[in-house]
Amino acid sequence: MRIIFYVFILLTANVIAQENKIIEQLKINQIQTIGSHNSYHLRANKFVLRFLKGLAAILPKEYNPKDLDYAHEPIFTQLDSFHLRSFEIDVYADPNGGHFYKRKKNNLLGKPKISKITALKEPGFKVMHIPDIDYNTHYFTFKSMLSDFKKWSDTHPNHLPIYIMIECKEETIADKIKPFHFTKAIQFTPALCDDLDKEVREIFGESLQKVITPDEVRDTFATLRDAVLAGNFPTLNNARGKFIFIVMQQRDTYTKNHFSLKDRAMFVFSDVNTAEAAFIKYDDALQHENEIKKAVQKGFIVRTRADGPNIQNRSVDYSQQDAAFRSGAQIISTDYYRPDIRHQKKTRKFTNYATRFTGNDIARINPINSTNYTIEEK
């Protein structure tokens, strides 16, 4: 009986080893991961939210105070406790420093305009959602946030590839409500895009050994799109411990003078027919499930959203999340990788809605272009 038991153990171990070997040879576009939307975000100040509610009649819908009323856990908690492997960061250019040091119109609310945050005086990209009204954040600078990602990665060298999506912001509330003279954003230029790459290299090193770059994926193919259609994304084994950066906006500015993203540190979101096509974005999988499936089948990596801020956490509607999982989109962003923390206070408005894989897995094999295995990190 004991011999049979040992034989069973050996056979089981061999099967697991073979499955792990197969998993490691999967390409990164053959798995799905969950990430956070506006990953740095802290809830806007109550006095600001009250002020915005008073302007409801003239505010564009993107500045709806209800949509600003959410908060994320610290980055290390998102990585360790909730197994997120995708993050979204809003950055504003500030090449001379100090552009966002004052919170304009705070004086209207009886609050000081001067932030007293030294980091906001430093030259470099700043992290926040909307200057003057939604500026609470875990990190004030892009480099400080990258430094923490690098620090975590160095202590978890076998982690799955981490996607970091950069939204280069050029619009502020000043563009919509001009009489209040809010702070305007500095427009991105090719030179500022160079500076964005430079900040990544300052943290991750000039050689970008921990970063999967467009040049690496393109290899000897004429364009990045050709490489993707030929299945040239790296394997999971070769991608562990690395990062992938994607610019969410300002595609034309970032790609200018860099055909098919040659020498760039980041990918871009684009449509499927451009030379730089590798990453595609469809926000709503309910509306675009078929388009997502087609893009995934061709080899592209798609980012979609499971929910929106202060929507599904109130309605407990899983239809968009279910569509995102079914679609095969490799990156699924959410504001609720855990239920809204206000649900714990038994507030009737908020439910236990959350976006998770079965068993709280870190990732799962893509249902559209692969088969079912369990993915682990050691």
Short mmCIF file of C-alpha atoms in Angstrom, two decimals:
data_model
loop_
_atom_site.label_atom_id
_atom_site.label_comp_id
_atom_site.label_asym_id
_atom_site.label_seq_id
_atom_site.Cartn_x
_atom_site.Cartn_y
_atom_site.Cartn_z
CA MET A 1 0.00 0.00 0.00
CA ARG A 2 2.85 2.35 0.92
CA ILE A 3 4.52 1.69 -2.46
CA ILE A 4 1.31 2.57 -4.30
CA PHE A 5 1.09 5.78 -2.27
CA TYR A 6 4.65 6.80 -3.18
CA VAL A 7 4.04 5.98 -6.86
CA PHE A 8 0.92 8.17 -6.74
CA ILE A 9 2.91 11.04 -5.20
CA LEU A 10 5.64 10.75 -7.84
CA LEU A 11 3.13 10.64 -10.68
CA THR A 12 1.26 13.65 -9.27
CA ALA A 13 4.51 15.59 -8.88
CA ASN A 14 5.47 14.74 -12.45
CA VAL A 15 2.10 15.93 -13.78
CA ILE A 16 2.44 19.21 -11.85
CA ALA A 17 5.98 19.68 -13.13
CA GLN A 18 4.83 19.11 -16.71
CA GLU A 19 1.94 21.55 -16.29
CA ASN A 20 4.28 24.19 -14.84
CA LYS A 21 6.64 23.68 -17.78
CA ILE A 22 3.75 24.22 -20.20
CA ILE A 23 2.59 27.33 -18.33
CA GLU A 24 6.05 28.91 -18.42
CA GLN A 25 6.10 28.56 -22.21
CA LEU A 26 2.82 30.41 -22.62
CA LYS A 27 3.14 33.92 -24.05
CA ILE A 28 2.17 36.88 -21.89
CA ASN A 29 -0.86 37.49 -24.10
CA GLN A 30 -2.19 34.06 -23.10
CA ILE A 31 -3.02 34.98 -19.50
CA GLN A 32 -5.47 37.35 -17.82
CA THR A 33 -4.62 39.63 -14.90
CA ILE A 34 -6.59 42.06 -12.75
CA GLY A 35 -5.44 45.60 -12.06
CA SER A 36 -6.60 48.82 -10.48
CA HIS A 37 -7.91 51.93 -12.22
CA ASN A 38 -6.31 55.22 -11.09
CA SER A 39 -4.16 53.11 -8.78
CA TYR A 40 -2.68 56.04 -6.83
CA HIS A 41 -6.03 57.64 -5.99
CA LEU A 42 -7.21 58.72 -2.55
CA ARG A 43 -10.70 60.00 -1.90
CA ALA A 44 -11.16 63.71 -2.65
CA ASN A 45 -11.51 66.04 0.32
CA LYS A 46 -15.06 66.37 1.60
CA PHE A 47 -14.99 70.16 1.39
CA VAL A 48 -13.98 69.92 -2.30
CA LEU A 49 -16.74 67.41 -3.04
CA ARG A 50 -19.29 69.72 -1.41
CA PHE A 51 -17.98 72.62 -3.49
CA LEU A 52 -18.29 70.59 -6.70
CA LYS A 53 -21.83 69.54 -5.85
CA GLY A 54 -22.67 73.25 -5.71
CA LEU A 55 -21.38 73.58 -9.28
CA ALA A 56 -23.29 70.55 -10.55
CA ALA A 57 -25.33 72.60 -13.01
CA ILE A 58 -22.27 73.78 -14.95
CA LEU A 59 -19.86 70.87 -14.41
CA PRO A 60 -19.09 68.51 -17.31
CA LYS A 61 -19.96 64.91 -16.44
CA GLU A 62 -16.28 63.88 -16.12
CA TYR A 63 -16.09 66.11 -13.04
CA ASN A 64 -19.11 64.60 -11.33
CA PRO A 65 -18.20 64.63 -7.62
CA LYS A 66 -19.74 61.18 -7.18
CA ASP A 67 -17.10 59.75 -9.53
CA LEU A 68 -14.26 61.20 -7.42
CA ASP A 69 -15.48 59.61 -4.19
CA TYR A 70 -13.31 56.46 -4.06
CA ALA A 71 -9.94 55.39 -2.67
CA HIS A 72 -7.30 52.74 -3.33
CA GLU A 73 -5.13 50.77 -0.96
CA PRO A 74 -1.36 51.49 -0.83
CA ILE A 75 0.54 49.98 -3.77
CA PHE A 76 2.28 47.32 -1.67
CA THR A 77 -1.13 46.20 -0.36
CA GLN A 78 -2.55 46.05 -3.87
CA LEU A 79 0.41 43.89 -4.93
CA ASP A 80 0.61 41.61 -1.91
CA SER A 81 -2.88 41.27 -0.52
CA PHE A 82 -4.95 41.57 -3.69
CA HIS A 83 -2.49 40.16 -6.24
CA LEU A 84 -2.93 43.01 -8.71
CA ARG A 85 -0.52 43.00 -11.65
CA SER A 86 -1.76 46.00 -13.59
CA PHE A 87 -1.79 49.66 -12.54
CA GLU A 88 -2.91 52.95 -14.04
CA ILE A 89 -1.21 56.26 -13.31
CA ASP A 90 -2.25 59.77 -14.33
CA VAL A 91 0.75 62.05 -14.90
CA TYR A 92 0.99 65.78 -15.53
CA ALA A 93 4.07 67.39 -17.02
CA ASP A 94 5.88 69.82 -14.74
CA PRO A 95 9.35 70.32 -16.28
CA ASN A 96 10.31 73.30 -14.12
CA GLY A 97 8.62 72.20 -10.89
CA GLY A 98 6.07 74.03 -8.77
CA HIS A 99 3.29 74.15 -11.37
CA PHE A 100 0.89 72.31 -9.05
CA TYR A 101 2.29 73.51 -5.73
CA LYS A 102 -0.73 75.77 -5.14
CA ARG A 103 -4.26 74.38 -5.00
CA LYS A 104 -6.05 77.27 -6.66
CA LYS A 105 -9.42 78.29 -5.27
CA ASN A 106 -8.83 76.52 -1.97
CA ASN A 107 -9.16 80.01 -0.54
CA LEU A 108 -12.81 80.01 -1.66
CA LEU A 109 -13.29 77.05 0.66
CA GLY A 110 -11.48 78.59 3.59
CA LYS A 111 -8.41 76.39 3.01
CA PRO A 112 -4.78 77.38 2.33
CA LYS A 113 -3.72 77.50 -1.34
CA ILE A 114 -0.11 76.55 -0.56
CA SER A 115 0.19 72.76 -0.40
CA LYS A 116 3.47 72.75 1.60
CA ILE A 117 4.44 69.57 -0.27
CA THR A 118 8.11 69.86 -1.17
CA ALA A 119 7.92 67.14 -3.84
CA LEU A 120 5.55 69.34 -5.86
CA LYS A 121 8.32 71.93 -6.21
CA GLU A 122 10.66 69.45 -7.88
CA PRO A 123 10.88 69.29 -11.70
CA GLY A 124 9.32 66.14 -13.13
CA PHE A 125 6.00 64.44 -13.72
CA LYS A 126 3.34 64.73 -11.03
CA VAL A 127 0.72 62.14 -10.12
CA MET A 128 -2.87 63.19 -9.46
CA HIS A 129 -6.32 62.87 -10.97
CA ILE A 130 -7.40 66.49 -11.44
CA PRO A 131 -5.39 69.52 -10.24
CA ASP A 132 -7.11 71.83 -7.76
CA ILE A 133 -10.09 69.53 -7.09
CA ASP A 134 -8.99 65.87 -6.97
CA TYR A 135 -5.34 65.90 -5.96
CA ASN A 136 -5.19 63.45 -3.05
CA THR A 137 -2.75 60.69 -3.94
CA HIS A 138 -0.47 58.03 -2.46
CA TYR A 139 2.38 59.53 -4.54
CA PHE A 140 3.08 63.08 -5.65
CA THR A 141 5.73 62.23 -8.25
CA PHE A 142 5.95 59.61 -10.97
CA LYS A 143 9.47 58.64 -9.92
CA SER A 144 8.51 58.01 -6.30
CA MET A 145 5.75 55.64 -7.41
CA LEU A 146 8.10 53.86 -9.81
CA SER A 147 10.67 53.52 -7.03
CA ASP A 148 8.21 51.60 -4.88
CA PHE A 149 7.32 49.29 -7.78
CA LYS A 150 11.02 48.62 -8.33
CA LYS A 151 11.57 48.03 -4.61
CA TRP A 152 8.73 45.50 -4.45
CA SER A 153 9.89 43.75 -7.62
CA ASP A 154 13.44 43.34 -6.33
CA THR A 155 12.11 41.42 -3.34
CA HIS A 156 9.70 39.33 -5.47
CA PRO A 157 11.89 38.40 -8.47
CA ASN A 158 9.55 35.67 -9.74
CA HIS A 159 6.47 37.88 -10.05
CA LEU A 160 4.29 37.87 -13.15
CA PRO A 161 4.89 40.77 -15.54
CA ILE A 162 3.39 43.99 -14.21
CA TYR A 163 1.62 46.38 -16.56
CA ILE A 164 1.90 50.08 -15.79
CA MET A 165 -0.36 52.27 -17.89
CA ILE A 166 0.43 55.97 -18.10
CA GLU A 167 -2.28 58.50 -18.86
CA CYS A 168 -0.55 61.67 -20.01
CA LYS A 169 -3.03 64.32 -18.89
CA GLU A 170 -3.42 67.56 -20.84
CA GLU A 171 -6.86 68.68 -19.71
CA THR A 172 -7.93 70.11 -16.39
CA ILE A 173 -11.09 71.68 -15.02
CA ALA A 174 -9.60 75.02 -16.13
CA ASP A 175 -10.41 74.10 -19.73
CA LYS A 176 -14.08 73.57 -18.87
CA ILE A 177 -14.83 76.33 -16.36
CA LYS A 178 -12.69 79.29 -17.38
CA PRO A 179 -14.02 82.05 -15.09
CA PHE A 180 -12.60 80.31 -11.98
CA HIS A 181 -8.98 80.41 -13.31
CA PHE A 182 -8.03 76.91 -12.19
CA THR A 183 -4.58 75.49 -13.01
CA LYS A 184 -4.02 74.57 -16.64
CA ALA A 185 -2.02 71.52 -17.67
CA ILE A 186 1.22 71.72 -19.62
CA GLN A 187 0.78 70.17 -23.04
CA PHE A 188 2.88 67.13 -23.93
CA THR A 189 5.54 67.44 -26.62
CA PRO A 190 7.92 64.85 -28.08
CA ALA A 191 10.61 66.31 -25.81
CA LEU A 192 8.42 65.83 -22.72
CA CYS A 193 7.75 62.26 -23.87
CA ASP A 194 11.53 61.83 -23.95
CA ASP A 195 11.58 63.06 -20.35
CA LEU A 196 8.92 60.49 -19.46
CA ASP A 197 11.13 57.70 -20.81
CA LYS A 198 14.07 59.24 -18.98
CA GLU A 199 12.29 58.98 -15.62
CA VAL A 200 11.63 55.28 -16.24
CA ARG A 201 15.32 54.78 -17.05
CA GLU A 202 16.37 56.69 -13.93
CA ILE A 203 14.53 54.15 -11.78
CA PHE A 204 14.97 50.94 -13.79
CA GLY A 205 18.40 51.61 -15.28
CA GLU A 206 19.53 52.77 -18.70
CA SER A 207 19.51 49.22 -20.09
CA LEU A 208 15.91 48.61 -18.90
CA GLN A 209 16.68 44.99 -18.06
CA LYS A 210 13.53 44.75 -15.94
CA VAL A 211 11.37 46.31 -18.65
CA ILE A 212 9.88 44.61 -21.72
CA THR A 213 10.28 47.22 -24.47
CA PRO A 214 8.77 47.60 -27.95
CA ASP A 215 12.22 46.95 -29.47
CA GLU A 216 12.40 43.61 -27.67
CA VAL A 217 9.01 42.48 -28.97
CA ARG A 218 9.54 43.85 -32.48
CA ASP A 219 12.95 42.15 -32.75
CA THR A 220 13.71 41.68 -36.47
CA PHE A 221 10.16 42.28 -37.71
CA ALA A 222 9.46 45.37 -39.82
CA THR A 223 6.84 46.67 -37.40
CA LEU A 224 5.60 45.96 -33.92
CA ARG A 225 2.25 44.95 -35.36
CA ASP A 226 3.93 42.34 -37.57
CA ALA A 227 5.72 40.93 -34.53
CA VAL A 228 2.51 40.70 -32.51
CA LEU A 229 0.60 38.98 -35.32
CA ALA A 230 3.48 36.49 -35.55
CA GLY A 231 3.19 35.70 -31.82
CA ASN A 232 6.41 37.40 -30.73
CA PHE A 233 5.39 38.49 -27.23
CA PRO A 234 7.78 36.94 -24.67
CA THR A 235 6.97 33.77 -22.76
CA LEU A 236 5.86 33.89 -19.16
CA ASN A 237 9.21 32.39 -18.16
CA ASN A 238 11.12 35.24 -19.84
CA ALA A 239 8.74 37.92 -18.59
CA ARG A 240 8.81 37.13 -14.86
CA GLY A 241 10.19 39.92 -12.72
CA LYS A 242 9.63 42.52 -15.45
CA PHE A 243 7.44 45.53 -16.20
CA ILE A 244 5.57 46.66 -19.30
CA PHE A 245 4.73 50.35 -19.71
CA ILE A 246 1.91 51.56 -21.96
CA VAL A 247 1.02 55.16 -22.80
CA MET A 248 -2.76 55.53 -22.71
CA GLN A 249 -3.05 58.91 -24.43
CA GLN A 250 -0.95 61.22 -26.63
CA ARG A 251 -0.10 58.33 -28.94
CA ASP A 252 0.84 60.55 -31.88
CA THR A 253 3.08 62.74 -29.72
CA TYR A 254 4.83 59.77 -28.12
CA THR A 255 5.41 57.96 -31.43
CA LYS A 256 6.60 61.03 -33.36
CA ASN A 257 10.10 60.41 -34.74
CA HIS A 258 9.93 56.86 -33.31
CA PHE A 259 8.41 54.73 -36.07
CA SER A 260 6.85 51.59 -34.61
CA LEU A 261 8.11 52.80 -31.19
CA LYS A 262 11.78 52.31 -32.03
CA ASP A 263 13.97 53.24 -29.02
CA ARG A 264 10.95 54.01 -26.85
CA ALA A 265 10.60 52.59 -23.31
CA MET A 266 6.83 52.24 -23.54
CA PHE A 267 4.16 50.79 -25.77
CA VAL A 268 1.03 52.77 -26.68
CA PHE A 269 -2.65 51.95 -26.96
CA SER A 270 -3.63 52.14 -30.62
CA ASP A 271 -5.98 50.60 -33.13
CA VAL A 272 -5.18 47.25 -34.70
CA ASN A 273 -3.98 48.63 -38.05
CA THR A 274 -1.11 50.90 -37.02
CA ALA A 275 2.60 50.05 -37.16
CA GLU A 276 2.84 50.34 -33.37
CA ALA A 277 -0.20 48.14 -32.68
CA ALA A 278 0.38 45.76 -29.78
CA PHE A 279 -1.96 47.00 -27.02
CA ILE A 280 -5.63 47.83 -27.62
CA LYS A 281 -8.09 49.47 -25.23
CA TYR A 282 -11.85 48.90 -25.00
CA ASP A 283 -13.30 50.34 -21.79
CA ASP A 284 -16.63 48.50 -21.83
CA ALA A 285 -16.54 44.77 -22.55
CA LEU A 286 -20.34 44.66 -22.60
CA GLN A 287 -20.36 46.85 -25.69
CA HIS A 288 -17.20 45.50 -27.30
CA GLU A 289 -16.95 41.84 -26.29
CA ASN A 290 -16.77 40.59 -29.87
CA GLU A 291 -14.15 43.17 -30.88
CA ILE A 292 -12.05 42.22 -27.87
CA LYS A 293 -12.25 38.52 -28.70
CA LYS A 294 -11.15 39.16 -32.28
CA ALA A 295 -8.20 41.29 -31.15
CA VAL A 296 -7.14 38.66 -28.59
CA GLN A 297 -7.36 35.90 -31.18
CA LYS A 298 -5.06 37.88 -33.48
CA GLY A 299 -2.46 38.17 -30.72
CA PHE A 300 -2.99 41.69 -29.36
CA ILE A 301 -3.15 42.47 -25.64
CA VAL A 302 -6.40 44.19 -24.66
CA ARG A 303 -7.19 46.24 -21.61
CA THR A 304 -10.81 46.60 -20.53
CA ARG A 305 -12.69 47.60 -17.38
CA ALA A 306 -14.80 45.43 -15.11
CA ASP A 307 -16.64 48.41 -13.62
CA GLY A 308 -16.73 52.16 -13.16
CA PRO A 309 -16.28 54.30 -10.04
CA ASN A 310 -19.34 54.25 -7.80
CA ILE A 311 -21.49 52.24 -10.19
CA GLN A 312 -21.25 48.48 -9.63
CA ASN A 313 -20.36 48.97 -5.97
CA ARG A 314 -23.89 50.36 -5.61
CA SER A 315 -25.78 48.22 -8.13
CA VAL A 316 -23.90 44.92 -7.57
CA ASP A 317 -24.20 44.35 -11.34
CA TYR A 318 -21.61 41.80 -12.53
CA SER A 319 -22.56 41.85 -16.22
CA GLN A 320 -19.66 44.07 -17.34
CA GLN A 321 -17.18 42.09 -15.25
CA ASP A 322 -18.47 38.78 -16.62
CA ALA A 323 -18.13 40.10 -20.17
CA ALA A 324 -14.58 41.25 -19.43
CA PHE A 325 -13.61 37.79 -18.18
CA ARG A 326 -15.30 36.04 -21.12
CA SER A 327 -13.78 38.36 -23.71
CA GLY A 328 -10.23 37.19 -23.09
CA ALA A 329 -9.00 40.75 -22.42
CA GLN A 330 -5.63 40.22 -20.78
CA ILE A 331 -5.79 43.30 -18.54
CA ILE A 332 -8.97 43.86 -16.53
CA SER A 333 -9.07 47.11 -14.56
CA THR A 334 -11.30 47.67 -11.55
CA ASP A 335 -11.89 50.13 -8.74
CA TYR A 336 -13.11 47.27 -6.54
CA TYR A 337 -10.57 44.47 -6.19
CA ARG A 338 -12.10 44.41 -2.72
CA PRO A 339 -15.57 45.69 -1.81
CA ASP A 340 -15.91 49.42 -1.29
CA ILE A 341 -14.58 50.03 2.21
CA ARG A 342 -17.75 51.94 3.05
CA HIS A 343 -19.64 48.65 2.72
CA GLN A 344 -17.93 47.52 5.93
CA LYS A 345 -19.72 50.32 7.76
CA LYS A 346 -23.04 48.71 6.79
CA THR A 347 -23.97 51.71 4.67
CA ARG A 348 -26.96 50.75 2.57
CA LYS A 349 -25.68 52.54 -0.53
CA PHE A 350 -22.72 50.19 -0.95
CA THR A 351 -22.61 46.45 -1.64
CA ASN A 352 -20.01 43.70 -1.43
CA TYR A 353 -19.33 43.88 -5.18
CA ALA A 354 -15.72 42.97 -6.05
CA THR A 355 -13.63 41.88 -9.04
CA ARG A 356 -11.68 38.69 -8.40
CA PHE A 357 -10.73 35.48 -10.16
CA THR A 358 -12.10 32.24 -8.73
CA GLY A 359 -10.03 31.26 -5.71
CA ASN A 360 -8.44 34.73 -5.63
CA ASP A 361 -5.87 33.50 -8.17
CA ILE A 362 -3.16 35.96 -9.17
CA ALA A 363 -3.94 35.34 -12.84
CA ARG A 364 -5.63 32.78 -15.03
CA ILE A 365 -5.07 31.21 -18.41
CA ASN A 366 -6.82 33.12 -21.18
CA PRO A 367 -10.17 31.51 -22.09
CA ILE A 368 -9.95 32.67 -25.72
CA ASN A 369 -6.45 31.67 -26.81
CA SER A 370 -5.35 29.00 -24.28
CA THR A 371 -6.48 26.21 -21.94
CA ASN A 372 -7.05 25.97 -18.20
CA TYR A 373 -4.15 25.80 -15.75
CA THR A 374 -3.40 27.52 -12.45
CA ILE A 375 -0.70 30.19 -12.45
CA GLU A 376 1.41 30.70 -9.33
CA GLU A 377 4.23 32.86 -8.07
CA LYS A 378 6.95 31.39 -5.87
#
